[in-house]
XYZ file of C-alpha atoms in Angstrom:
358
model
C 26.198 -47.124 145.548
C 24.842 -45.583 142.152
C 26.820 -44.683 139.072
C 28.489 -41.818 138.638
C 26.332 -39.906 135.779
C 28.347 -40.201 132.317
C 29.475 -36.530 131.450
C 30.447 -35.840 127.760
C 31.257 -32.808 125.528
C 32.605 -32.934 121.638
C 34.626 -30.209 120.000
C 35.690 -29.496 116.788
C 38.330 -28.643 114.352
C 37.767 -25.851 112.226
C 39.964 -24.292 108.958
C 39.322 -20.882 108.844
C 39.104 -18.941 105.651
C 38.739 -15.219 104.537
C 37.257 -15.010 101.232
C 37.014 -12.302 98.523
C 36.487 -11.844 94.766
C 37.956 -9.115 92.290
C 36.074 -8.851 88.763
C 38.678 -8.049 85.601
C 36.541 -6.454 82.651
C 39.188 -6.197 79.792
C 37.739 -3.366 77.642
C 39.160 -2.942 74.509
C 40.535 -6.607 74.097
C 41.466 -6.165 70.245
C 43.713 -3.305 71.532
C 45.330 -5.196 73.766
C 45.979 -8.068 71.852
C 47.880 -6.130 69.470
C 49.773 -4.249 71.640
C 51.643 -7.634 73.667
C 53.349 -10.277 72.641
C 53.517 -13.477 73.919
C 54.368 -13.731 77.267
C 53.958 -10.093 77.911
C 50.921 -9.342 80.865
C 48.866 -6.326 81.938
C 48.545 -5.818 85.506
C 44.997 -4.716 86.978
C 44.858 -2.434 90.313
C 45.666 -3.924 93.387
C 43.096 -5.398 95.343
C 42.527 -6.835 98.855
C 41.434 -10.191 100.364
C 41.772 -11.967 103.374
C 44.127 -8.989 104.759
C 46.668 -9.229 101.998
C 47.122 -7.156 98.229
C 46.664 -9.311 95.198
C 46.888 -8.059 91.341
C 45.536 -9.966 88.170
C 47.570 -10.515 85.584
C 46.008 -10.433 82.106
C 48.260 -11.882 79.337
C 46.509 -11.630 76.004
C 48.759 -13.869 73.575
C 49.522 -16.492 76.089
C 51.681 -16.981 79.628
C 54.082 -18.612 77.354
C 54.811 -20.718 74.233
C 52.854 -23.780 75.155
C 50.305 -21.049 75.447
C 50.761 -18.873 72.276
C 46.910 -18.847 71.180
C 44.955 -18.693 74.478
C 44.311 -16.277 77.008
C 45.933 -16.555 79.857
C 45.157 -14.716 83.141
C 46.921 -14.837 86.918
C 47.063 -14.314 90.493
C 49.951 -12.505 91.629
C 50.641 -12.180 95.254
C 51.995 -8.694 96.171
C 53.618 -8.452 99.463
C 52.431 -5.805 101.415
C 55.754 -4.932 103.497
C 58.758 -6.438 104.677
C 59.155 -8.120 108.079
C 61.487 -6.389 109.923
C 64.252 -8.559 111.687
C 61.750 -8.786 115.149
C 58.919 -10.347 112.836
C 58.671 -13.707 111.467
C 57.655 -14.126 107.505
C 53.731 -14.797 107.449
C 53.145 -17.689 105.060
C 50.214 -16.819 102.934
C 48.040 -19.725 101.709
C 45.144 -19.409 99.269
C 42.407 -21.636 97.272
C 41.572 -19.924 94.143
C 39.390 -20.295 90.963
C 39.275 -18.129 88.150
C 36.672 -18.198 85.364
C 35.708 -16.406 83.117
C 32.267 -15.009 83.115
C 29.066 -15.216 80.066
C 27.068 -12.192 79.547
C 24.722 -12.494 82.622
C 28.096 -12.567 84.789
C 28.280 -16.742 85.957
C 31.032 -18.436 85.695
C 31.181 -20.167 81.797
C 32.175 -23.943 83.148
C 34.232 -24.933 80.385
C 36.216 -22.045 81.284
C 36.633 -22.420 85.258
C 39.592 -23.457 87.368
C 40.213 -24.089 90.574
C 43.271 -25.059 92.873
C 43.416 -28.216 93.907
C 45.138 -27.821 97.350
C 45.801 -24.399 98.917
C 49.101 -22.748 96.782
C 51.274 -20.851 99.160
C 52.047 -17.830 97.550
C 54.536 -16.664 99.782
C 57.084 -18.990 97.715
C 54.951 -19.256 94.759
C 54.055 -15.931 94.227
C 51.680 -16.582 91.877
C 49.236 -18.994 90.232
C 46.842 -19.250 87.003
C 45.189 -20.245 84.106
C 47.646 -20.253 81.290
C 45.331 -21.933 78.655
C 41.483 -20.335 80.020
C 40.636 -20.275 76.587
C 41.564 -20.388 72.735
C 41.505 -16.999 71.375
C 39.840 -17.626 67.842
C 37.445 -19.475 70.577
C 36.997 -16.524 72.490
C 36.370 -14.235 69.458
C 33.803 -16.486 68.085
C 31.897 -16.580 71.336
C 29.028 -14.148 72.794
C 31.395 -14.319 75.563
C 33.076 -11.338 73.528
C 30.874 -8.577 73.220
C 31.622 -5.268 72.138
C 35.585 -5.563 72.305
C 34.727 -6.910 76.056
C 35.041 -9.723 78.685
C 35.163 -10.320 82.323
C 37.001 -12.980 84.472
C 36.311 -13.581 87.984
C 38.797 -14.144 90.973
C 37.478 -15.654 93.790
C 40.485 -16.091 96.666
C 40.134 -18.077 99.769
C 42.693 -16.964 102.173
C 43.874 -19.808 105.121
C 44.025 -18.381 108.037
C 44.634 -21.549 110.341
C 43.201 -23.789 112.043
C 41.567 -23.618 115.828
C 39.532 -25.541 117.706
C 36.307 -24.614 119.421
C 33.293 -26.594 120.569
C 31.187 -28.368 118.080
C 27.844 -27.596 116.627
C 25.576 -26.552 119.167
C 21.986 -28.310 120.126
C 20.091 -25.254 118.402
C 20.807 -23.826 115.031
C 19.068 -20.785 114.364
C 17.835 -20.572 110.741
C 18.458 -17.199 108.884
C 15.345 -14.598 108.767
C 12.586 -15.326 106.607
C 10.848 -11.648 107.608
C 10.985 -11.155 103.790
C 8.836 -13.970 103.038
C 6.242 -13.432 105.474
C 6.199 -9.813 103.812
C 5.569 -11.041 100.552
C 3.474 -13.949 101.441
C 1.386 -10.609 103.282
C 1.340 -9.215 100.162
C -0.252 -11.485 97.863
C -2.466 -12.454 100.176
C -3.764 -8.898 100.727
C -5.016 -9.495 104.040
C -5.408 -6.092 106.243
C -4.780 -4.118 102.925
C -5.710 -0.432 103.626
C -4.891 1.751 100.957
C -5.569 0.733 97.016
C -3.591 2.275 93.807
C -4.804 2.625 90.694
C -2.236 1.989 88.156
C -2.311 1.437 84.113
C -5.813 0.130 84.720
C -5.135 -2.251 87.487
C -5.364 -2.218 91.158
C -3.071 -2.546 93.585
C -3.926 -3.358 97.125
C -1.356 -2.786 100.077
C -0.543 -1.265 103.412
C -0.243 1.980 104.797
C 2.154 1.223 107.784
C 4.128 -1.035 105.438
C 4.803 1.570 102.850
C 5.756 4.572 105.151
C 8.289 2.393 106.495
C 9.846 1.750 103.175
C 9.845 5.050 101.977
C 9.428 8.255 103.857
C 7.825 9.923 100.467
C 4.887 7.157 101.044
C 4.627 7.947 104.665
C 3.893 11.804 103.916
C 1.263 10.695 101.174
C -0.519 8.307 102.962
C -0.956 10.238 106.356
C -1.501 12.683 105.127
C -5.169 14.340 105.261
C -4.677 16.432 102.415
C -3.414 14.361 99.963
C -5.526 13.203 97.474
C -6.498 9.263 98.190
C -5.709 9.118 101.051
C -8.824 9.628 103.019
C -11.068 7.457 100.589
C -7.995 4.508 100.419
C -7.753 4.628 96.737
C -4.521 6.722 94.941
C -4.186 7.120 91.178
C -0.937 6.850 90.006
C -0.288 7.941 86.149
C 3.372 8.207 85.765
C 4.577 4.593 86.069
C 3.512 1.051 84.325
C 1.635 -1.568 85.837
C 4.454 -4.114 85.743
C 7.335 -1.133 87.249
C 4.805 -0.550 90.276
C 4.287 -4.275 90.997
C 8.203 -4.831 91.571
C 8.447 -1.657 93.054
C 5.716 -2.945 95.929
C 7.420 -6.513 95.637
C 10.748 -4.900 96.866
C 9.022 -2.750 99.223
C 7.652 -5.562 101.094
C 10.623 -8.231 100.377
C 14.006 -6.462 99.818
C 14.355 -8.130 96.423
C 14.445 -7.514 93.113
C 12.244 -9.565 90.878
C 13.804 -12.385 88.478
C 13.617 -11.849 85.435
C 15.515 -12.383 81.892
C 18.894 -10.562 80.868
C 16.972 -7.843 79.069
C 13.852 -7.579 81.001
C 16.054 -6.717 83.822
C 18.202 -3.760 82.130
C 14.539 -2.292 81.482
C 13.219 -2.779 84.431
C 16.527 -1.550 86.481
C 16.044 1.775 84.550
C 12.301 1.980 85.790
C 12.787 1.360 88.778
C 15.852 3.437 89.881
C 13.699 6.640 88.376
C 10.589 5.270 91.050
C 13.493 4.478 93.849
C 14.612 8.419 93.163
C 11.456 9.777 93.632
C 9.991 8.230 96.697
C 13.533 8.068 98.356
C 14.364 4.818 98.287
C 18.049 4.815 98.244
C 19.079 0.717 98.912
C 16.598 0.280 96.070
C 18.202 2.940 93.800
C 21.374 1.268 94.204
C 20.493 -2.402 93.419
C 19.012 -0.933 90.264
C 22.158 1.530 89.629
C 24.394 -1.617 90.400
C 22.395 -4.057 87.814
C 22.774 -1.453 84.993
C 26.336 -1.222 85.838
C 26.308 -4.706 84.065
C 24.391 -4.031 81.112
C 26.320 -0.882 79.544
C 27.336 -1.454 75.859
C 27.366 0.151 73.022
C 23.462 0.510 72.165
C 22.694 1.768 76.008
C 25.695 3.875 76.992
C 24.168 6.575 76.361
C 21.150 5.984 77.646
C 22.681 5.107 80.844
C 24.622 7.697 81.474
C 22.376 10.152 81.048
C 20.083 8.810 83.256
C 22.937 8.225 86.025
C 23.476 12.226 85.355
C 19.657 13.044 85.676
C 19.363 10.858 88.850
C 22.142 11.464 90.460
C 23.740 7.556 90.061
C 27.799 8.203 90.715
C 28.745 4.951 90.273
C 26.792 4.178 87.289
C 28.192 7.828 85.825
C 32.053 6.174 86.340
C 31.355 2.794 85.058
C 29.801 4.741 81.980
C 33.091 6.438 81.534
C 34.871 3.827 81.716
C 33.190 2.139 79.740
C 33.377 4.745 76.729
C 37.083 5.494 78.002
C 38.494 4.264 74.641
C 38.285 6.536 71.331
C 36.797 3.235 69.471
C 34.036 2.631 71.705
C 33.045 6.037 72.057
C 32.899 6.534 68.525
C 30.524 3.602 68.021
C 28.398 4.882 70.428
C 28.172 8.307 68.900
C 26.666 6.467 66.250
C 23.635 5.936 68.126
C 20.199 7.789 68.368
C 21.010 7.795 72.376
C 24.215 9.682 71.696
C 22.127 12.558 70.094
C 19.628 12.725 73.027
C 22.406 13.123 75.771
C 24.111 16.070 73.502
C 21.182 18.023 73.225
C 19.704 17.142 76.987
C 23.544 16.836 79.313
C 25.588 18.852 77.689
C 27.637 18.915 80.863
C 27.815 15.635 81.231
C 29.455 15.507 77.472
C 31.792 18.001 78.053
C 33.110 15.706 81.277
C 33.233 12.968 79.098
C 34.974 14.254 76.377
C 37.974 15.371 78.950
C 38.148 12.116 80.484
C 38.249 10.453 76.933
C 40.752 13.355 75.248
C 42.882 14.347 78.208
C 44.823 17.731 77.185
């Protein structure tokens, strides 16, 4: 009689998580130092992760007297509502690390922590960082720049643990469509249309481009446009370099890596080409970078070119930015100050009520 074929299966247990961040900038830390003492905390807005409303707590002279000359910041679990006698308290455990962030926005190592086992806030309430870092440390560090810093939250909320079947016998790797794009690019195989641009050419592809942008698409199939019948388009109002990562994101979805100030430059270039051939996920990768590069020298800068093109976000985080009488008055020290009173005089006027409320 033959054997019974061997049947087998294999499972697994799995801890499920939902996980969030919330970025603090304190703006106007001098301010704020002088205004608390020690032990005394600002709150920031409430925020929400993994289902549940959490608030930072910012304490500028310390959580307490073993902490009297650090910063000290906190995550405070705010319960949403009360169970009512038919419902059952919901526990609420988290993993959380908190660091605080250098000028290009990671995480400065020295200055990280993270839980070591889940904390269940629904008893503790809240955890933190009570010594994140000296303050004559802090002030001595490029950390601090103009009056500013930023911490990070990053919350891991359990949600409890299932089982479910184990890996399975094919794993499907994530796309790599924008590779192949950009490996079409360089390569300039099938290229069909050529652009002339700062004295260099460009090659690329028709179909590619009108799918991107529907600006290109009118251009290019269009019989009356100039270039596009003989394949070769001049284009005067843009830089080499800003075209190049213009057609890089056109054919891969990213923007190009580059240093801390190369970036700010280029973001500003290429949100004014995203604007005008209708490229709005590009416009606001570019409006989102510059969010991170406001400061005193290019406040003004910025938000007159988030009022020119139409950038909402980057208008707000301008404002808030220059929301303090201090800051704004360094910046109307500089030569981009002048150029947005003479060329959005609207824009000032909204500033000025945000700034001086009546």
């Amino acid at each position: 009689m033959p054997a019974s074929p061997c049947c087998g299966s294999a499972s697994a247990i799995v801890a499920d998580a939902l996980s969030g961040y919330h970025v603090l900038k304190i703006v106007g830390y001098s301010r704020s130092k002088d205004e608390k003492k020690n032990g005394e905390c600002i709150g920031s807005r409430p925020f929400r992760v993994g289902g549940h409303t959490w608030q930072a707590l910012y304490y500028p002279k310390g959580f307490d007297y073993k902490s009297t000359d650090h910063i000290s910041m906190y995550l405070q679990f705010l319960n949403d509502r009360k169970p009512n006698r038919k419902q059952q308290a919901v526990t609420v455990k988290a993993q959380v690390t908190l660091s605080l962030l250098d000028r290009d926005g990671n995480p400065v190592p020295s200055h990280s922590l993270t839980t070591t086992n889940a904390v269940n806030f629904s008893t503790d309430r809240y955890w933190g960082y009570p010594q994140l870092i000296k303050i004559d440390d802090l002030e001595k560090s490029e950390h601090l720049k103009d009056d500013c810093f930023t911490v990070r939250f990053d919350v891991s909320v359990m949600k409890g643990v299932r089982t479910e079947e184990s890996v399975p016998f094919v794993v499907v790797p994530p796309s790599d469509m924008h590779r192949h794009f950009g490996d079409l690019l360089s390569s300039k195989e099938g290229a069909d249309v050529k652009f002339q641009v700062g004295g260099k050419t460009f090659p690329a592809h028709r179909s590619v481009l009108a799918a991107r942008s529907p600006i290109f698409k009118a251009g290019l199939y269009s019989p009356m446009k100039e270039g596009a019948a003989t394949g070769i388009i001049q284009i005067d109002d843009m830089e080499a370099e800003v075209f190049d990562a213009l057609l890089t994101f056109m054919y891969t979805d990213e923007f190009p890596e580059m240093g801390i100030g190369e970036e700010s430059a280029m973001a500003q270039h290429l949100l004014v080409a995203a604007d005008k051939y209708n490229m709005e996920r590009l416009k606001l990768v570019c409006e989102d970078k510059l969010c991170k590069h406001i400061d005193t020298g290019s406040a003004a800068a910025m938000l007159a070119l988030a009022e020119q093109h139409n950038c909402r976000g980057l208008k707000e985080a301008c404002f808030e930015y220059l929301g303090s009488s201090r800051t704004l008055n360094a910046v109307m020290e500089t030569s981009g100050f002048g150029h947005l009173a003479k060329s959005s005089t609207n824009v000032l006027k909204e500033l000025i009520s945000k700034v001086f409320p009546r």
